[in-house]
Amino acid sequence: MNMMKQETHTEAMHETEGGVVPPAQNGNDEAPPNRTEVLKAWRRTLAASRLLQVLGVALLLQLLLAGGLYWNTRVGSDFVVAEQLLAFDDSQADTLEIVSEDESVSLTRQEGGWQIAGELKLPADTAKVDQLLSQLGNLEAGLPVASSKGAREQLDVADDDFQRHVRVLQGDQVLADLYVGTSPGYQRAHVRRAGEDAIVAASLNVHDMPEDVNGWMDRELLAFNDVSGIQTDDFTLSSVDDDWQIEAPEERVTGHTIAQESLERILQALHGLRVNEIVMESDEILAEPNALEQSASDEQSVSTEDDTASEDSDEPAQLVWEVTENGSEPVTLTLTRHESEVTVERSDRPWQFKAPLSVFTTLNEIDLDTLLPATPTDDDESAENEGDVGDAASSATAGGSAGLGAQPDADG
């Protein structure tokens, strides 16, 4: 019996060494629990639990580090810091200068908008200028991609080798001075502030910074906004309180209403008249102040000769319309076509431009026949029926009016 108790006690002691609390012993033959062994077992269990926690935290940190490295690899040089690259108030700017390797243009703020500097004094596209200034003023600096002299030349941002050199001024004070070079990606460009070595990639497009007059001029500077009268060799139109009427030739239009579709085509063409580029270079105009006027006269002569020589062509070489806007004097609009090119000018503007062929085609297709409706009004028919038979026949022969063929023959 004693041997069996000894074996049971030995098994209990083995279990205690494994970290299990020995069972309570009853009777005089069973020993009290060993507290030291119990504490050791508890500490080992706690240590194992803490190790698992540390390993879990370490795994989480590794995952976060891997994610950060992946993100940094994706964005690369596009990583943006809080610093603004130029940081100027675009509302204070009054001059914008853009220089390329071959050309340059200067824009100045005038009352009511921007203007291309120089003797031409062409109105600039104010919305386009303001948009670029706002973009430059809020440009953010990314991490530098290079700074060496060789890199400046390779990326086209050197002092003497660049794609664009942009300066923004307020009077004589330089608000921004930037070199713009090659593109590392869509809508991005390598840039460098003047006087600094660091080259960064910024959200800019070099094509949004044209370096010539044609890239900045207001393309709608010849458009008519509030037309109230139109006169051509074929017809005369006038508007009173937005009520359009055909006034001439009187023998054909008496009692007729205007064809609204044709009228809308005319008004849309005049209102949406856009120009592509100025015909003559500024230095040629400046060298001879009357050169543009002489050129227009010569071109009209050539157009007339071409029109005479091309009698088999239905399209005239030139359209001359007199257009009146509310509250203004009549203005002569001249469109000259030479093959597929069209030039346009207004008598109240000192410039001549190239225009889309579609403008000439649209206006050339409008004549008196397209402006008259298919049939005359009821008032016109009554007036014609009350007239003399001979006069009616003569009128029908001269003007081609409809509704005169059936005249009563009672007097005969």
GROMACS .gro file of N, CA, C and O in nm, residues 116-201:
model
  344
  116ILE      N    1  -0.169   9.131  -7.481
  116ILE     CA    2  -0.037   9.093  -7.528
  116ILE      C    3   0.045   9.220  -7.549
  116ILE      O    4   0.005   9.309  -7.624
  117ALA      N    5   0.158   9.228  -7.481
  117ALA     CA    6   0.239   9.349  -7.485
  117ALA      C    7   0.298   9.370  -7.624
  117ALA      O    8   0.316   9.277  -7.702
  118GLY      N    9   0.328   9.495  -7.656
  118GLY     CA   10   0.385   9.531  -7.785
  118GLY      C   11   0.293   9.622  -7.862
  118GLY      O   12   0.184   9.658  -7.817
  119GLU      N   13   0.335   9.659  -7.982
  119GLU     CA   14   0.258   9.751  -8.064
  119GLU      C   15   0.127   9.692  -8.114
  119GLU      O   16   0.034   9.764  -8.148
  120LEU      N   17   0.120   9.560  -8.121
  120LEU     CA   18  -0.004   9.498  -8.168
  120LEU      C   19  -0.121   9.524  -8.073
  120LEU      O   20  -0.234   9.544  -8.115
  121LYS      N   21  -0.094   9.518  -7.942
  121LYS     CA   22  -0.196   9.539  -7.840
  121LYS      C   23  -0.316   9.447  -7.862
  121LYS      O   24  -0.432   9.488  -7.857
  122LEU      N   25  -0.286   9.322  -7.885
  122LEU     CA   26  -0.391   9.222  -7.903
  122LEU      C   27  -0.451   9.184  -7.768
  122LEU      O   28  -0.378   9.164  -7.670
  123PRO      N   29  -0.582   9.173  -7.759
  123PRO     CA   30  -0.643   9.121  -7.636
  123PRO      C   31  -0.601   8.976  -7.613
  123PRO      O   32  -0.601   8.896  -7.706
  124ALA      N   33  -0.564   8.946  -7.491
  124ALA     CA   34  -0.525   8.809  -7.457
  124ALA      C   35  -0.644   8.734  -7.400
  124ALA      O   36  -0.744   8.793  -7.359
  125ASP      N   37  -0.631   8.603  -7.397
  125ASP     CA   38  -0.733   8.517  -7.337
  125ASP      C   39  -0.718   8.527  -7.185
  125ASP      O   40  -0.637   8.457  -7.124
  126THR      N   41  -0.795   8.614  -7.124
  126THR     CA   42  -0.779   8.645  -6.981
  126THR      C   43  -0.800   8.521  -6.894
  126THR      O   44  -0.725   8.500  -6.798
  127ALA      N   45  -0.897   8.439  -6.926
  127ALA     CA   46  -0.923   8.319  -6.846
  127ALA      C   47  -0.803   8.224  -6.850
  127ALA      O   48  -0.767   8.164  -6.747
  128LYS      N   49  -0.739   8.213  -6.964
  128LYS     CA   50  -0.624   8.125  -6.978
  128LYS      C   51  -0.505   8.179  -6.898
  128LYS      O   52  -0.433   8.101  -6.834
  129VAL      N   53  -0.483   8.309  -6.900
  129VAL     CA   54  -0.373   8.368  -6.823
  129VAL      C   55  -0.397   8.350  -6.674
  129VAL      O   56  -0.306   8.308  -6.600
  130ASP      N   57  -0.517   8.380  -6.627
  130ASP     CA   58  -0.548   8.365  -6.485
  130ASP      C   59  -0.534   8.221  -6.439
  130ASP      O   60  -0.489   8.195  -6.326
  131GLN      N   61  -0.571   8.128  -6.523
  131GLN     CA   62  -0.559   7.987  -6.486
  131GLN      C   63  -0.413   7.946  -6.467
  131GLN      O   64  -0.378   7.877  -6.370
  132LEU      N   65  -0.324   7.989  -6.556
  132LEU     CA   66  -0.183   7.956  -6.544
  132LEU      C   67  -0.122   8.022  -6.420
  132LEU      O   68  -0.045   7.959  -6.346
  133LEU      N   69  -0.155   8.149  -6.395
  133LEU     CA   70  -0.102   8.217  -6.277
  133LEU      C   71  -0.147   8.148  -6.149
  133LEU      O   72  -0.068   8.132  -6.055
  134SER      N   73  -0.271   8.107  -6.143
  134SER     CA   74  -0.321   8.037  -6.025
  134SER      C   75  -0.248   7.904  -6.007
  134SER      O   76  -0.213   7.865  -5.895
  135GLN      N   77  -0.223   7.835  -6.115
  135GLN     CA   78  -0.152   7.707  -6.109
  135GLN      C   79  -0.009   7.726  -6.060
  135GLN      O   80   0.040   7.649  -5.977
  136LEU      N   81   0.058   7.829  -6.110
  136LEU     CA   82   0.195   7.857  -6.067
  136LEU      C   83   0.199   7.898  -5.920
  136LEU      O   84   0.287   7.857  -5.844
  137GLY      N   85   0.104   7.982  -5.878
  137GLY     CA   86   0.104   8.030  -5.741
  137GLY      C   87   0.080   7.921  -5.639
  137GLY      O   88   0.124   7.932  -5.524
  138ASN      N   89   0.008   7.815  -5.678
  138ASN     CA   90  -0.023   7.706  -5.586
  138ASN      C   91   0.060   7.581  -5.613
  138ASN      O   92   0.030   7.474  -5.558
  139LEU      N   93   0.164   7.594  -5.693
  139LEU     CA   94   0.247   7.479  -5.728
  139LEU      C   95   0.319   7.426  -5.604
  139LEU      O   96   0.377   7.502  -5.529
  140GLU      N   97   0.315   7.294  -5.584
  140GLU     CA   98   0.379   7.232  -5.469
  140GLU      C   99   0.509   7.166  -5.510
  140GLU      O  100   0.522   7.115  -5.621
  141ALA      N  101   0.606   7.169  -5.418
  141ALA     CA  102   0.738   7.114  -5.445
  141ALA      C  103   0.744   6.969  -5.402
  141ALA      O  104   0.717   6.936  -5.286
  142GLY      N  105   0.779   6.879  -5.492
  142GLY     CA  106   0.802   6.740  -5.458
  142GLY      C  107   0.946   6.718  -5.416
  142GLY      O  108   1.025   6.813  -5.403
  143LEU      N  109   0.981   6.593  -5.390
  143LEU     CA  110   1.120   6.562  -5.354
  143LEU      C  111   1.212   6.587  -5.474
  143LEU      O  112   1.175   6.558  -5.587
  144PRO      N  113   1.331   6.640  -5.450
  144PRO     CA  114   1.425   6.665  -5.561
  144PRO      C  115   1.459   6.535  -5.633
  144PRO      O  116   1.477   6.431  -5.571
  145VAL      N  117   1.467   6.544  -5.765
  145VAL     CA  118   1.505   6.427  -5.844
  145VAL      C  119   1.650   6.436  -5.889
  145VAL      O  120   1.710   6.335  -5.925
  146ALA      N  121   1.706   6.555  -5.889
  146ALA     CA  122   1.846   6.575  -5.928
  146ALA      C  123   1.886   6.717  -5.892
  146ALA      O  124   1.801   6.802  -5.861
  147SER      N  125   2.017   6.743  -5.897
  147SER     CA  126   2.065   6.878  -5.865
  147SER      C  127   2.194   6.915  -5.937
  147SER      O  128   2.239   7.029  -5.927
  148SER      N  129   2.252   6.821  -6.010
  148SER     CA  130   2.382   6.849  -6.074
  148SER      C  131   2.365   6.934  -6.199
  148SER      O  132   2.256   6.944  -6.256
  149LYS      N  133   2.474   6.992  -6.244
  149LYS     CA  134   2.473   7.072  -6.365
  149LYS      C  135   2.438   6.988  -6.487
  149LYS      O  136   2.362   7.031  -6.575
  150GLY      N  137   2.492   6.867  -6.490
  150GLY     CA  138   2.461   6.778  -6.602
  150GLY      C  139   2.314   6.743  -6.607
  150GLY      O  140   2.255   6.734  -6.715
  151ALA      N  141   2.252   6.723  -6.491
  151ALA     CA  142   2.110   6.691  -6.487
  151ALA      C  143   2.026   6.809  -6.533
  151ALA      O  144   1.924   6.791  -6.601
  152ARG      N  145   2.067   6.931  -6.499
  152ARG     CA  146   1.993   7.049  -6.545
  152ARG      C  147   1.992   7.058  -6.696
  152ARG      O  148   1.889   7.093  -6.757
  153GLU      N  149   2.103   7.027  -6.758
  153GLU     CA  150   2.109   7.030  -6.904
  153GLU      C  151   2.031   6.914  -6.964
  153GLU      O  152   1.961   6.930  -7.066
  154GLN      N  153   2.040   6.797  -6.902
  154GLN     CA  154   1.971   6.680  -6.955
  154GLN      C  155   1.820   6.695  -6.945
  154GLN      O  156   1.746   6.652  -7.034
  155LEU      N  157   1.772   6.759  -6.838
  155LEU     CA  158   1.628   6.775  -6.816
  155LEU      C  159   1.576   6.909  -6.868
  155LEU      O  160   1.460   6.945  -6.843
  156ASP      N  161   1.657   6.984  -6.939
  156ASP     CA  162   1.617   7.111  -7.003
  156ASP      C  163   1.570   7.215  -6.903
  156ASP      O  164   1.469   7.283  -6.924
  157VAL      N  165   1.641   7.230  -6.793
  157VAL     CA  166   1.607   7.334  -6.695
  157VAL      C  167   1.731   7.418  -6.659
  157VAL      O  168   1.736   7.479  -6.552
  158ALA      N  169   1.829   7.421  -6.748
  158ALA     CA  170   1.949   7.501  -6.724
  158ALA      C  171   1.922   7.648  -6.756
  158ALA      O  172   1.824   7.682  -6.823
  159ASP      N  173   2.011   7.736  -6.711
  159ASP     CA  174   1.993   7.879  -6.736
  159ASP      C  175   1.996   7.912  -6.884
  159ASP      O  176   1.930   8.009  -6.928
  160ASP      N  177   2.071   7.835  -6.961
  160ASP     CA  178   2.084   7.863  -7.104
  160ASP      C  179   2.032   7.749  -7.192
  160ASP      O  180   2.055   7.747  -7.312
  161ASP      N  181   1.962   7.656  -7.132
  161ASP     CA  182   1.907   7.543  -7.206
  161ASP      C  183   1.779   7.498  -7.137
  161ASP      O  184   1.781   7.425  -7.038
  162PHE      N  185   1.665   7.543  -7.189
  162PHE     CA  186   1.537   7.516  -7.123
  162PHE      C  187   1.427   7.507  -7.229
  162PHE      O  188   1.445   7.552  -7.342
  163GLN      N  189   1.314   7.451  -7.189
  163GLN     CA  190   1.198   7.452  -7.277
  163GLN      C  191   1.113   7.577  -7.256
  163GLN      O  192   1.059   7.632  -7.350
  164ARG      N  193   1.100   7.620  -7.130
  164ARG     CA  194   1.031   7.745  -7.098
  164ARG      C  195   1.101   7.813  -6.981
  164ARG      O  196   1.143   7.746  -6.886
  165HIS      N  197   1.111   7.944  -6.992
  165HIS     CA  198   1.155   8.026  -6.879
  165HIS      C  199   1.040   8.120  -6.848
  165HIS      O  200   1.005   8.206  -6.928
  166VAL      N  201   0.979   8.102  -6.731
  166VAL     CA  202   0.858   8.175  -6.695
  166VAL      C  203   0.890   8.270  -6.580
  166VAL      O  204   0.947   8.230  -6.478
  167ARG      N  205   0.851   8.396  -6.599
  167ARG     CA  206   0.868   8.495  -6.493
  167ARG      C  207   0.736   8.567  -6.469
  167ARG      O  208   0.665   8.602  -6.563
  168VAL      N  209   0.704   8.585  -6.342
  168VAL     CA  210   0.585   8.658  -6.300
  168VAL      C  211   0.631   8.780  -6.221
  168VAL      O  212   0.711   8.767  -6.128
  169LEU      N  213   0.580   8.898  -6.259
  169LEU     CA  214   0.626   9.021  -6.197
  169LEU      C  215   0.510   9.105  -6.147
  169LEU      O  216   0.397   9.096  -6.199
  170GLN      N  217   0.538   9.186  -6.048
  170GLN     CA  218   0.450   9.294  -6.004
  170GLN      C  219   0.532   9.422  -6.012
  170GLN      O  220   0.614   9.451  -5.925
  171GLY      N  221   0.510   9.497  -6.117
  171GLY     CA  222   0.598   9.611  -6.143
  171GLY      C  223   0.737   9.559  -6.176
  171GLY      O  224   0.756   9.477  -6.266
  172ASP      N  225   0.838   9.606  -6.101
  172ASP     CA  226   0.976   9.558  -6.119
  172ASP      C  227   1.010   9.443  -6.026
  172ASP      O  228   1.120   9.387  -6.034
  173GLN      N  229   0.920   9.406  -5.938
  173GLN     CA  230   0.946   9.298  -5.842
  173GLN      C  231   0.914   9.163  -5.905
  173GLN      O  232   0.805   9.141  -5.958
  174VAL      N  233   1.010   9.071  -5.897
  174VAL     CA  234   0.992   8.936  -5.951
  174VAL      C  235   0.923   8.851  -5.847
  174VAL      O  236   0.977   8.824  -5.739
  175LEU      N  237   0.802   8.805  -5.878
  175LEU     CA  238   0.726   8.721  -5.786
  175LEU      C  239   0.760   8.573  -5.804
  175LEU      O  240   0.756   8.496  -5.707
  176ALA      N  241   0.793   8.533  -5.924
  176ALA     CA  242   0.826   8.393  -5.952
  176ALA      C  243   0.919   8.388  -6.071
  176ALA      O  244   0.903   8.464  -6.167
  177ASP      N  245   1.016   8.296  -6.064
  177ASP     CA  246   1.114   8.279  -6.171
  177ASP      C  247   1.142   8.130  -6.183
  177ASP      O  248   1.202   8.071  -6.093
  178LEU      N  249   1.097   8.069  -6.291
  178LEU     CA  250   1.096   7.923  -6.299
  178LEU      C  251   1.142   7.876  -6.437
  178LEU      O  252   1.104   7.932  -6.539
  179TYR      N  253   1.223   7.770  -6.436
  179TYR     CA  254   1.262   7.702  -6.559
  179TYR      C  255   1.181   7.572  -6.570
  179TYR      O  256   1.173   7.496  -6.473
  180VAL      N  257   1.123   7.549  -6.687
  180VAL     CA  258   1.039   7.432  -6.709
  180VAL      C  259   1.103   7.348  -6.819
  180VAL      O  260   1.139   7.401  -6.925
  181GLY      N  261   1.116   7.216  -6.794
  181GLY     CA  262   1.186   7.130  -6.888
  181GLY      C  263   1.106   7.010  -6.933
  181GLY      O  264   0.988   7.019  -6.964
  182THR      N  265   1.171   6.895  -6.934
  182THR     CA  266   1.113   6.772  -6.988
  182THR      C  267   0.999   6.722  -6.899
  182THR      O  268   0.983   6.764  -6.784
  183SER      N  269   0.924   6.628  -6.955
  183SER     CA  270   0.810   6.573  -6.883
  183SER      C  271   0.839   6.431  -6.836
  183SER      O  272   0.871   6.343  -6.917
  184PRO      N  273   0.827   6.403  -6.705
  184PRO     CA  274   0.845   6.266  -6.654
  184PRO      C  275   0.718   6.183  -6.661
  184PRO      O  276   0.721   6.063  -6.633
  185GLY      N  277   0.606   6.245  -6.695
  185GLY     CA  278   0.479   6.174  -6.701
  185GLY      C  279   0.368   6.266  -6.745
  185GLY      O  280   0.390   6.384  -6.775
  186TYR      N  281   0.248   6.213  -6.748
  186TYR     CA  282   0.132   6.288  -6.797
  186TYR      C  283   0.107   6.410  -6.710
  186TYR      O  284   0.100   6.402  -6.587
  187GLN      N  285   0.092   6.527  -6.773
  187GLN     CA  286   0.063   6.654  -6.707
  187GLN      C  287   0.166   6.688  -6.599
  187GLN      O  288   0.134   6.749  -6.498
  188ARG      N  289   0.292   6.650  -6.622
  188ARG     CA  290   0.397   6.680  -6.526
  188ARG      C  291   0.521   6.729  -6.601
  188ARG      O  292   0.540   6.699  -6.719
  189ALA      N  293   0.603   6.805  -6.531
  189ALA     CA  294   0.723   6.859  -6.593
  189ALA      C  295   0.831   6.874  -6.487
  189ALA      O  296   0.802   6.898  -6.369
  190HIS      N  297   0.957   6.860  -6.528
  190HIS     CA  298   1.069   6.891  -6.441
  190HIS      C  299   1.085   7.043  -6.436
  190HIS      O  300   1.084   7.109  -6.540
  191VAL      N  301   1.098   7.096  -6.316
  191VAL     CA  302   1.110   7.241  -6.299
  191VAL      C  303   1.223   7.272  -6.202
  191VAL      O  304   1.261   7.190  -6.118
  192ARG      N  305   1.276   7.393  -6.215
  192ARG     CA  306   1.381   7.441  -6.124
  192ARG      C  307   1.364   7.590  -6.102
  192ARG      O  308   1.347   7.665  -6.198
  193ARG      N  309   1.364   7.631  -5.976
  193ARG     CA  310   1.359   7.773  -5.946
  193ARG      C  311   1.491   7.839  -5.982
  193ARG      O  312   1.599   7.782  -5.958
  194ALA      N  313   1.484   7.956  -6.040
  194ALA     CA  314   1.605   8.029  -6.079
  194ALA      C  315   1.691   8.053  -5.955
  194ALA      O  316   1.641   8.091  -5.849
  195GLY      N  317   1.821   8.029  -5.971
  195GLY     CA  318   1.914   8.050  -5.861
  195GLY      C  319   1.930   7.932  -5.769
  195GLY      O  320   2.008   7.938  -5.673
  196GLU      N  321   1.857   7.824  -5.792
  196GLU     CA  322   1.867   7.705  -5.708
  196GLU      C  323   1.910   7.585  -5.792
  196GLU      O  324   1.897   7.585  -5.914
  197ASP      N  325   1.963   7.482  -5.723
  197ASP     CA  326   2.012   7.363  -5.791
  197ASP      C  327   1.908   7.252  -5.798
  197ASP      O  328   1.910   7.171  -5.892
  198ALA      N  329   1.819   7.245  -5.701
  198ALA     CA  330   1.726   7.132  -5.691
  198ALA      C  331   1.626   7.131  -5.808
  198ALA      O  332   1.566   7.233  -5.841
  199ILE      N  333   1.611   7.014  -5.867
  199ILE     CA  334   1.515   6.992  -5.975
  199ILE      C  335   1.405   6.903  -5.921
  199ILE      O  336   1.433   6.797  -5.863
  200VAL      N  337   1.280   6.943  -5.938
  200VAL     CA  338   1.167   6.864  -5.888
  200VAL      C  339   1.069   6.839  -6.002
  200VAL      O  340   1.072   6.908  -6.104
  201ALA      N  341   0.982   6.742  -5.981
  201ALA     CA  342   0.873   6.715  -6.076
  201ALA      C  343   0.747   6.780  -6.022
  201ALA      O  344   0.710   6.759  -5.906
   0.00000   0.00000   0.00000
